[in-house]
GROMACS .gro file of N, CA and C in nm:
model
  309
    1MET      N    1   7.720   6.103  -5.989
    1MET     CA    2   7.605   6.042  -6.049
    1MET      C    3   7.611   5.893  -6.024
    2LEU      N    4   7.574   5.812  -6.120
    2LEU     CA    5   7.569   5.668  -6.104
    2LEU      C    6   7.705   5.612  -6.069
    3VAL      N    7   7.808   5.658  -6.136
    3VAL     CA    8   7.943   5.608  -6.111
    3VAL      C    9   7.984   5.641  -5.968
    4ASN      N   10   7.959   5.764  -5.925
    4ASN     CA   11   7.996   5.804  -5.790
    4ASN      C   12   7.922   5.722  -5.686
    5GLU      N   13   7.795   5.696  -5.708
    5GLU     CA   14   7.717   5.614  -5.616
    5GLU      C   15   7.773   5.473  -5.608
    6MET      N   16   7.804   5.416  -5.723
    6MET     CA   17   7.857   5.280  -5.726
    6MET      C   18   7.994   5.273  -5.660
    7LEU      N   19   8.079   5.372  -5.687
    7LEU     CA   20   8.211   5.373  -5.624
    7LEU      C   21   8.199   5.390  -5.473
    8SER      N   22   8.109   5.475  -5.428
    8SER     CA   23   8.089   5.494  -5.285
    8SER      C   24   8.045   5.364  -5.220
    9ALA      N   25   7.949   5.297  -5.282
    9ALA     CA   26   7.901   5.169  -5.228
    9ALA      C   27   8.014   5.067  -5.227
   10PHE      N   28   8.095   5.066  -5.332
   10PHE     CA   29   8.207   4.973  -5.339
   10PHE      C   30   8.306   4.999  -5.227
   11TYR      N   31   8.341   5.126  -5.206
   11TYR     CA   32   8.438   5.160  -5.101
   11TYR      C   33   8.385   5.125  -4.962
   12VAL      N   34   8.255   5.142  -4.941
   12VAL     CA   35   8.196   5.104  -4.813
   12VAL      C   36   8.210   4.953  -4.793
   13LYS      N   37   8.176   4.877  -4.895
   13LYS     CA   38   8.186   4.731  -4.885
   13LYS      C   39   8.330   4.687  -4.863
   14VAL      N   40   8.423   4.747  -4.934
   14VAL     CA   41   8.563   4.710  -4.922
   14VAL      C   42   8.613   4.742  -4.781
   15SER      N   43   8.575   4.858  -4.730
   15SER     CA   44   8.623   4.895  -4.596
   15SER      C   45   8.565   4.806  -4.488
   16GLN      N   46   8.447   4.748  -4.512
   16GLN     CA   47   8.384   4.661  -4.413
   16GLN      C   48   8.427   4.515  -4.429
   17ALA      N   49   8.487   4.479  -4.539
   17ALA     CA   50   8.524   4.340  -4.566
   17ALA      C   51   8.644   4.299  -4.481
   18LYS      N   52   8.644   4.175  -4.444
   18LYS     CA   53   8.756   4.119  -4.370
   18LYS      C   54   8.853   4.058  -4.470
   19THR      N   55   8.978   4.053  -4.433
   19THR     CA   56   9.078   3.995  -4.521
   19THR      C   57   9.044   3.849  -4.548
   20ARG      N   58   9.047   3.811  -4.673
   20ARG     CA   59   9.022   3.674  -4.719
   20ARG      C   60   8.887   3.622  -4.667
   21SER      N   61   8.787   3.710  -4.667
   21SER     CA   62   8.655   3.670  -4.617
   21SER      C   63   8.575   3.591  -4.720
   22VAL      N   64   8.615   3.597  -4.846
   22VAL     CA   65   8.545   3.522  -4.950
   22VAL      C   66   8.636   3.411  -4.998
   23ASP      N   67   8.587   3.292  -4.991
   23ASP     CA   68   8.661   3.175  -5.037
   23ASP      C   69   8.629   3.154  -5.185
   24GLU      N   70   8.728   3.118  -5.262
   24GLU     CA   71   8.707   3.096  -5.405
   24GLU      C   72   8.596   2.996  -5.431
   25ASN      N   73   8.582   2.899  -5.346
   25ASN     CA   74   8.484   2.793  -5.366
   25ASN      C   75   8.342   2.838  -5.332
   26GLU      N   76   8.329   2.950  -5.259
   26GLU     CA   77   8.197   2.997  -5.218
   26GLU      C   78   8.121   3.064  -5.333
   27VAL      N   79   8.191   3.130  -5.423
   27VAL     CA   80   8.127   3.205  -5.531
   27VAL      C   81   8.163   3.140  -5.664
   28PRO      N   82   8.064   3.084  -5.732
   28PRO     CA   83   8.094   3.020  -5.861
   28PRO      C   84   8.143   3.123  -5.964
   29SER      N   85   8.237   3.082  -6.046
   29SER     CA   86   8.294   3.173  -6.145
   29SER      C   87   8.191   3.217  -6.247
   30ALA      N   88   8.090   3.134  -6.275
   30ALA     CA   89   7.984   3.173  -6.369
   30ALA      C   90   7.908   3.293  -6.315
   31LEU      N   91   7.885   3.293  -6.184
   31LEU     CA   92   7.814   3.406  -6.122
   31LEU      C   93   7.898   3.532  -6.132
   32LEU      N   94   8.028   3.519  -6.102
   32LEU     CA   95   8.116   3.636  -6.114
   32LEU      C   96   8.121   3.687  -6.258
   33SER      N   97   8.126   3.596  -6.353
   33SER     CA   98   8.128   3.634  -6.493
   33SER      C   99   7.999   3.706  -6.532
   34GLU      N  100   7.886   3.655  -6.483
   34GLU     CA  101   7.757   3.718  -6.513
   34GLU      C  102   7.750   3.858  -6.455
   35VAL      N  103   7.794   3.872  -6.330
   35VAL     CA  104   7.792   4.004  -6.265
   35VAL      C  105   7.886   4.100  -6.338
   36ALA      N  106   8.003   4.051  -6.375
   36ALA     CA  107   8.101   4.136  -6.445
   36ALA      C  108   8.044   4.184  -6.578
   37ASN      N  109   7.977   4.096  -6.651
   37ASN     CA  110   7.918   4.136  -6.779
   37ASN      C  111   7.803   4.233  -6.761
   38LYS      N  112   7.724   4.209  -6.656
   38LYS     CA  113   7.609   4.297  -6.632
   38LYS      C  114   7.652   4.438  -6.598
   39TYR      N  115   7.760   4.448  -6.523
   39TYR     CA  116   7.804   4.580  -6.477
   39TYR      C  117   7.935   4.621  -6.545
   40ASP      N  118   7.947   4.590  -6.671
   40ASP     CA  119   8.065   4.630  -6.746
   40ASP      C  120   8.053   4.780  -6.775
   41LEU      N  121   8.093   4.857  -6.679
   41LEU     CA  122   8.071   5.002  -6.685
   41LEU      C  123   8.158   5.070  -6.789
   42GLU      N  124   8.275   5.017  -6.811
   42GLU     CA  125   8.365   5.083  -6.904
   42GLU      C  126   8.303   5.097  -7.042
   43ARG      N  127   8.247   4.987  -7.092
   43ARG     CA  128   8.185   4.994  -7.226
   43ARG      C  129   8.066   5.088  -7.226
   44LYS      N  130   7.983   5.080  -7.121
   44LYS     CA  131   7.864   5.165  -7.116
   44LYS      C  132   7.903   5.312  -7.106
   45PHE      N  133   8.001   5.341  -7.022
   45PHE     CA  134   8.037   5.481  -7.004
   45PHE      C  135   8.116   5.535  -7.123
   46ASP      N  136   8.187   5.447  -7.194
   46ASP     CA  137   8.253   5.492  -7.316
   46ASP      C  138   8.147   5.535  -7.417
   47LYS      N  139   8.037   5.461  -7.427
   47LYS     CA  140   7.930   5.497  -7.519
   47LYS      C  141   7.864   5.627  -7.474
   48ILE      N  142   7.843   5.639  -7.345
   48ILE     CA  143   7.782   5.761  -7.292
   48ILE      C  144   7.876   5.879  -7.313
   49ALA      N  145   8.005   5.859  -7.285
   49ALA     CA  146   8.102   5.966  -7.305
   49ALA      C  147   8.108   6.007  -7.452
   50GLU      N  148   8.103   5.908  -7.541
   50GLU     CA  149   8.105   5.938  -7.685
   50GLU      C  150   7.981   6.015  -7.725
   51ALA      N  151   7.866   5.974  -7.674
   51ALA     CA  152   7.742   6.045  -7.705
   51ALA      C  153   7.746   6.187  -7.650
   52ASN      N  154   7.795   6.204  -7.528
   52ASN     CA  155   7.807   6.338  -7.469
   52ASN      C  156   7.903   6.425  -7.549
   53TYR      N  157   8.012   6.366  -7.597
   53TYR     CA  158   8.107   6.441  -7.679
   53TYR      C  159   8.040   6.489  -7.808
   54LYS      N  160   7.964   6.400  -7.871
   54LYS     CA  161   7.894   6.438  -7.995
   54LYS      C  162   7.791   6.546  -7.967
   55ILE      N  163   7.720   6.534  -7.855
   55ILE     CA  164   7.622   6.636  -7.817
   55ILE      C  165   7.690   6.771  -7.796
   56ASP      N  166   7.805   6.770  -7.729
   56ASP     CA  167   7.879   6.894  -7.707
   56ASP      C  168   7.924   6.956  -7.839
   57GLU      N  169   7.970   6.872  -7.933
   57GLU     CA  170   8.010   6.922  -8.065
   57GLU      C  171   7.891   6.987  -8.137
   58ILE      N  172   7.776   6.923  -8.129
   58ILE     CA  173   7.657   6.977  -8.194
   58ILE      C  174   7.615   7.107  -8.128
   59LYS      N  175   7.623   7.115  -7.995
   59LYS     CA  176   7.589   7.239  -7.925
   59LYS      C  177   7.678   7.354  -7.971
   60ILE      N  178   7.807   7.325  -7.981
   60ILE     CA  179   7.903   7.428  -8.026
   60ILE      C  180   7.868   7.473  -8.168
   61GLN      N  181   7.838   7.378  -8.256
   61GLN     CA  182   7.804   7.412  -8.394
   61GLN      C  183   7.677   7.495  -8.400
   62VAL      N  184   7.577   7.458  -8.320
   62VAL     CA  185   7.450   7.533  -8.317
   62VAL      C  186   7.475   7.675  -8.267
   63GLN      N  187   7.558   7.689  -8.162
   63GLN     CA  188   7.589   7.822  -8.110
   63GLN      C  189   7.659   7.907  -8.216
   64GLU      N  190   7.753   7.847  -8.289
   64GLU     CA  191   7.822   7.920  -8.396
   64GLU      C  192   7.724   7.960  -8.506
   65ASP      N  193   7.635   7.869  -8.541
   65ASP     CA  194   7.535   7.899  -8.644
   65ASP      C  195   7.442   8.011  -8.599
   66LEU      N  196   7.402   8.009  -8.472
   66LEU     CA  197   7.314   8.115  -8.420
   66LEU      C  198   7.384   8.251  -8.423
   67LYS      N  199   7.514   8.251  -8.392
   67LYS     CA  200   7.591   8.376  -8.399
   67LYS      C  201   7.594   8.428  -8.542
   68LYS      N  202   7.615   8.337  -8.638
   68LYS     CA  203   7.618   8.377  -8.779
   68LYS      C  204   7.482   8.432  -8.822
   69VAL      N  205   7.375   8.369  -8.776
   69VAL     CA  206   7.240   8.415  -8.811
   69VAL      C  207   7.219   8.555  -8.754
   70ALA      N  208   7.264   8.579  -8.631
   70ALA     CA  209   7.247   8.711  -8.570
   70ALA      C  210   7.325   8.816  -8.648
   71VAL      N  211   7.447   8.783  -8.690
   71VAL     CA  212   7.527   8.877  -8.769
   71VAL      C  213   7.459   8.902  -8.904
   72ASP      N  214   7.414   8.795  -8.968
   72ASP     CA  215   7.346   8.809  -9.098
   72ASP      C  216   7.220   8.894  -9.084
   73GLN      N  217   7.145   8.874  -8.975
   73GLN     CA  218   7.023   8.951  -8.955
   73GLN      C  219   7.056   9.099  -8.938
   74LYS      N  220   7.162   9.129  -8.862
   74LYS     CA  221   7.203   9.268  -8.842
   74LYS      C  222   7.243   9.331  -8.976
   75GLU      N  223   7.318   9.255  -9.055
   75GLU     CA  224   7.359   9.306  -9.187
   75GLU      C  225   7.238   9.328  -9.277
   76MET      N  226   7.141   9.238  -9.271
   76MET     CA  227   7.019   9.254  -9.351
   76MET      C  228   6.941   9.379  -9.309
   77GLU      N  229   6.935   9.404  -9.178
   77GLU     CA  230   6.867   9.524  -9.131
   77GLU      C  231   6.937   9.650  -9.181
   78GLU      N  232   7.071   9.649  -9.179
   78GLU     CA  233   7.147   9.764  -9.229
   78GLU      C  234   7.122   9.783  -9.378
   79LEU      N  235   7.121   9.675  -9.454
   79LEU     CA  236   7.094   9.684  -9.598
   79LEU      C  237   6.953   9.734  -9.625
   80ASP      N  238   6.858   9.690  -9.542
   80ASP     CA  239   6.719   9.733  -9.556
   80ASP      C  240   6.710   9.885  -9.533
   81LYS      N  241   6.780   9.935  -9.432
   81LYS     CA  242   6.779  10.080  -9.405
   81LYS      C  243   6.841  10.156  -9.522
   82LYS      N  244   6.950  10.105  -9.575
   82LYS     CA  245   7.016  10.171  -9.688
   82LYS      C  246   6.923  10.172  -9.810
   83ALA      N  247   6.851  10.061  -9.831
   83ALA     CA  248   6.758  10.054  -9.943
   83ALA      C  249   6.645  10.154  -9.926
   84GLU      N  250   6.594  10.169  -9.804
   84GLU     CA  251   6.490  10.268  -9.778
   84GLU      C  252   6.541  10.409  -9.804
   85ASN      N  253   6.664  10.439  -9.760
   85ASN     CA  254   6.724  10.571  -9.785
   85ASN      C  255   6.740  10.596  -9.935
   86MET      N  256   6.783  10.495 -10.007
   86MET     CA  257   6.798  10.511 -10.152
   86MET      C  258   6.663  10.535 -10.219
   87ALA      N  259   6.560  10.465 -10.173
   87ALA     CA  260   6.427  10.484 -10.231
   87ALA      C  261   6.377  10.625 -10.202
   88THR      N  262   6.400  10.674 -10.081
   88THR     CA  263   6.360  10.810 -10.045
   88THR      C  264   6.436  10.912 -10.130
   89ASN      N  265   6.566  10.892 -10.145
   89ASN     CA  266   6.647  10.983 -10.227
   89ASN      C  267   6.604  10.980 -10.373
   90ALA      N  268   6.568  10.863 -10.423
   90ALA     CA  269   6.524  10.851 -10.561
   90ALA      C  270   6.394  10.928 -10.583
   91LYS      N  271   6.301  10.921 -10.488
   91LYS     CA  272   6.175  10.995 -10.501
   91LYS      C  273   6.201  11.145 -10.501
   92GLU      N  274   6.291  11.190 -10.411
   92GLU     CA  275   6.323  11.332 -10.406
   92GLU      C  276   6.390  11.375 -10.536
   93PHE      N  277   6.479  11.294 -10.589
   93PHE     CA  278   6.545  11.325 -10.715
   93PHE      C  279   6.443  11.336 -10.828
   94GLU      N  280   6.348  11.244 -10.830
   94GLU     CA  281   6.244  11.245 -10.934
   94GLU      C  282   6.160  11.372 -10.924
   95LYS      N  283   6.123  11.412 -10.802
   95LYS     CA  284   6.045  11.535 -10.783
   95LYS      C  285   6.124  11.657 -10.831
   96ASP      N  286   6.253  11.661 -10.791
   96ASP     CA  287   6.337  11.776 -10.831
   96ASP      C  288   6.352  11.779 -10.984
   97ALA      N  289   6.364  11.661 -11.046
   97ALA     CA  290   6.380  11.656 -11.191
   97ALA      C  291   6.254  11.707 -11.260
   98LYS      N  292   6.136  11.675 -11.208
   98LYS     CA  293   6.012  11.722 -11.267
   98LYS      C  294   5.999  11.873 -11.252
   99VAL      N  295   6.039  11.924 -11.135
   99VAL     CA  296   6.033  12.068 -11.112
   99VAL      C  297   6.125  12.139 -11.210
  100MET      N  298   6.245  12.088 -11.229
  100MET     CA  299   6.340  12.151 -11.319
  100MET      C  300   6.294  12.141 -11.465
  101GLU      N  301   6.226  12.033 -11.497
  101GLU     CA  302   6.175  12.012 -11.631
  101GLU      C  303   6.069  12.117 -11.666
  102LYS      N  304   5.988  12.153 -11.568
  102LYS     CA  305   5.882  12.251 -11.588
  102LYS      C  306   5.938  12.391 -11.604
  103GLN      N  307   6.053  12.416 -11.549
  103GLN     CA  308   6.110  12.552 -11.554
  103GLN      C  309   6.166  12.578 -11.687
   0.00000   0.00000   0.00000
């Protein structure tokens, strides 16, 4: 990504540079300082890495929560079936009780 592109460009420049081709007096230190601050990748990528880490943690938590919801839904469906069976059995019991009461 961005880092790979920048490193590739850097390696190309380094491989094309001649030994001692830049004189200290040619490049003002203020300019070097400005460029260094502008492209302080370590701080930027640490923030990006931290954000990506937090995103990954949240993804894992969401996946775990979704698994729990799926298990809970399956259990609810099983309980619903059992409740329907109990209601059916209760109606049959009530009918049988009325029949026996009449006898």
